[in-house]
XYZ file of C-alpha atoms in Angstrom:
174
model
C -9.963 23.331 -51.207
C -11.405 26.367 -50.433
C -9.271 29.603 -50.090
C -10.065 31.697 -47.028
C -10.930 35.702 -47.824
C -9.338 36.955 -44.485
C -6.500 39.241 -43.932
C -3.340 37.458 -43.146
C -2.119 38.421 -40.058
C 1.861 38.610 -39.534
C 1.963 35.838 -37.025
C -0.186 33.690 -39.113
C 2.451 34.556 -42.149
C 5.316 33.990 -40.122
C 3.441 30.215 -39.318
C 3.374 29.797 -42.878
C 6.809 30.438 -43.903
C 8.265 28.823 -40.946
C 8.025 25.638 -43.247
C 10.888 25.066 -45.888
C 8.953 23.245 -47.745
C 6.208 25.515 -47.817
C 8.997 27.952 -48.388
C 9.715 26.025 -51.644
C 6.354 25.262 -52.790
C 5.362 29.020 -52.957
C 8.971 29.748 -54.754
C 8.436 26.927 -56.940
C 4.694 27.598 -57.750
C 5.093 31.025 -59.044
C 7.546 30.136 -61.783
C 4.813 28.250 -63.288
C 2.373 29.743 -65.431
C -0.292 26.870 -65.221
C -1.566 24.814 -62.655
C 0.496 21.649 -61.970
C 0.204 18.598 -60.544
C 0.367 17.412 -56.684
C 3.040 14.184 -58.281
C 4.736 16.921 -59.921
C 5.272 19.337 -57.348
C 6.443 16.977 -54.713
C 8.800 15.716 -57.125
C 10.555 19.078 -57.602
C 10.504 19.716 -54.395
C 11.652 16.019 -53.130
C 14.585 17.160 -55.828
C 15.237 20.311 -54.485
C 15.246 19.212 -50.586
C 17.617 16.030 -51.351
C 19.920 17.900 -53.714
C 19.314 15.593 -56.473
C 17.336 15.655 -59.719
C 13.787 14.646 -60.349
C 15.197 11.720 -62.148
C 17.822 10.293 -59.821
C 14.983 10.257 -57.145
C 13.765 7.189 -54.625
C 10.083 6.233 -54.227
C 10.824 7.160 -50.392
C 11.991 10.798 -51.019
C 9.002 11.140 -53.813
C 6.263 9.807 -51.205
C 7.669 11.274 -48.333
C 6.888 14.734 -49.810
C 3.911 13.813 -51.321
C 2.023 12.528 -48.157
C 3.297 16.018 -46.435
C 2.333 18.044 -49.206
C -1.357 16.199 -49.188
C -1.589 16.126 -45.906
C -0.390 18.830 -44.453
C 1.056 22.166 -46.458
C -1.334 22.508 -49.558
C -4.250 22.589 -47.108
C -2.266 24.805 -44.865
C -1.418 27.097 -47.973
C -4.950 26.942 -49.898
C -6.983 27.634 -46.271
C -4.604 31.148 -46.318
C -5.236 31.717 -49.997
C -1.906 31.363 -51.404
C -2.494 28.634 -53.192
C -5.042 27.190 -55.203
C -5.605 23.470 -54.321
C -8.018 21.106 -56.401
C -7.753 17.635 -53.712
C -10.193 16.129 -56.489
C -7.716 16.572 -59.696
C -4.664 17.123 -58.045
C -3.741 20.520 -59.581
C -2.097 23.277 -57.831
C -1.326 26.725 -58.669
C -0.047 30.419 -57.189
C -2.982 31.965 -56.012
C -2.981 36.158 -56.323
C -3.202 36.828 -52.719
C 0.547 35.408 -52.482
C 1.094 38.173 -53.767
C 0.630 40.036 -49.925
C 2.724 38.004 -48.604
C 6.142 39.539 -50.537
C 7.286 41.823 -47.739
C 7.709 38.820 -45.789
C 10.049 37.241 -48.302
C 12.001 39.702 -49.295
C 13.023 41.289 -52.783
C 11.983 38.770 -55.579
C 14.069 40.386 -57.963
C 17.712 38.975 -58.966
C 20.109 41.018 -57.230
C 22.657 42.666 -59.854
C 25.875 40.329 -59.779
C 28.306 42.986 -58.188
C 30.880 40.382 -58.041
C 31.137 41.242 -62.132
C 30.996 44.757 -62.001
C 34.017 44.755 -59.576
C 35.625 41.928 -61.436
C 35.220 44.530 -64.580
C 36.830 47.686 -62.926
C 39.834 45.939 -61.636
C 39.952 44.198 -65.226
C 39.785 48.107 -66.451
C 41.942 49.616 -63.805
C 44.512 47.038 -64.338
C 45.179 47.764 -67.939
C 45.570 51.424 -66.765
C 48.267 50.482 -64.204
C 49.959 48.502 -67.063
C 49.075 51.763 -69.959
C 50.751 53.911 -67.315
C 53.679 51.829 -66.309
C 54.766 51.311 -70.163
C 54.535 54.875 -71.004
C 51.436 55.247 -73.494
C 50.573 58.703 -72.388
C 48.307 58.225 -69.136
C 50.077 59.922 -65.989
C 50.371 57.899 -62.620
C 49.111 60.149 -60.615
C 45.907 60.243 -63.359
C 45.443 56.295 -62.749
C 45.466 56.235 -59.401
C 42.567 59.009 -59.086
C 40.249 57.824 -61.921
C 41.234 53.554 -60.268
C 40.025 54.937 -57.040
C 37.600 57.110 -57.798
C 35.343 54.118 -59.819
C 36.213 52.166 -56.966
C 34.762 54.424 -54.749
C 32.191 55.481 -56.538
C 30.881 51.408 -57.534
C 30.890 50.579 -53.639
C 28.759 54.032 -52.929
C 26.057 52.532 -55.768
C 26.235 48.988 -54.459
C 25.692 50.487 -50.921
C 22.831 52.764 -52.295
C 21.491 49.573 -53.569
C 21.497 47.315 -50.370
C 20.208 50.260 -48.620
C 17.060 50.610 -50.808
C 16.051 46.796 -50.611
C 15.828 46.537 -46.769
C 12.599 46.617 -45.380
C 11.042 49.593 -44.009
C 11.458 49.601 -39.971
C 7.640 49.712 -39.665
C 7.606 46.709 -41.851
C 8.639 44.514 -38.533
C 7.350 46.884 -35.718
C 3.443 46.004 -34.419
């Protein structure tokens, strides 16, 4: 199918993504690095919308996605250019100009796991308490400021952090 050249507006972005399933195949799409094909696809994402594996499948939930993905959101997704769509041999791949549409989806990055880095300094300031309490040298009053003090000072990064990754306000503003 051919890819249209034209700017995507916001609205017509906000159409796009308004579909899970679209959602999914542009996720899905850009951890491949070939093209792959139409069967495929709908298969991972019948999987991945019925909480199952590819294997444990029906032929209902595989065609169900199939005739949707034929019919209705590759065409959708090739005519913005975000995907490249072969109807002839079935393949399908991440087209660059998904690449505009990233804003829209948020940070693609993993997001550090801060639950470990707390879990970690209460690991660390535990032992302290316990150091202190049997005597090996390290003052109370020594615990308590350096415990609180990584406390506070891990929530000021994390809060650094989400603050960066929001959007900028003129991001949503027309």
């Amino acid at each position: 199918m051919e890819q249209n050249n034209t700017e995507l507006s916001r609205d017509r972005v906000f159409d796009i993504l308004s579909s899970p399933r679209r959602r999914y195949v542009l996720y899905f799409l850009r951890t491949e690095p070939n093209p792959i094909q139409l069967t495929d696809l709908a298969e991972h994402v019948a999987a991945w919308e019925n909480d199952t594996t590819v294997e444990d499948l029906s032929t209902q939930q595989r065609k169900r996605v199939y005739v949707s993905l034929y019919q209705t959101h590759l065409p959708k997704l090739a005519e913005a250019g975000l995907v490249n769509y072969d109807e002839e041999s079935g393949e399908v791949s991440i087209a660059r100009k998904a690449s505009e549409i990233d804003p829209y989806l948020g940070d693609q990055q993993e997001e550090p796991t801060w639950y470990l880095y707390y879990l970690g300094l209460a690991v660390v300031s535990t032992l302290l308490i316990v150091a202190s309490a049997l005597g090996l040298g390290i003052g109370q009053g020594v615990v308590a400021v350096v415990v609180v003090g990584a406390f506070v000072a891990l929530t000021a990064v994390h809060a650094v952090y989400r603050w960066r990754q929001r959007p900028p306000p003129s991001e949503f503003s027309e």
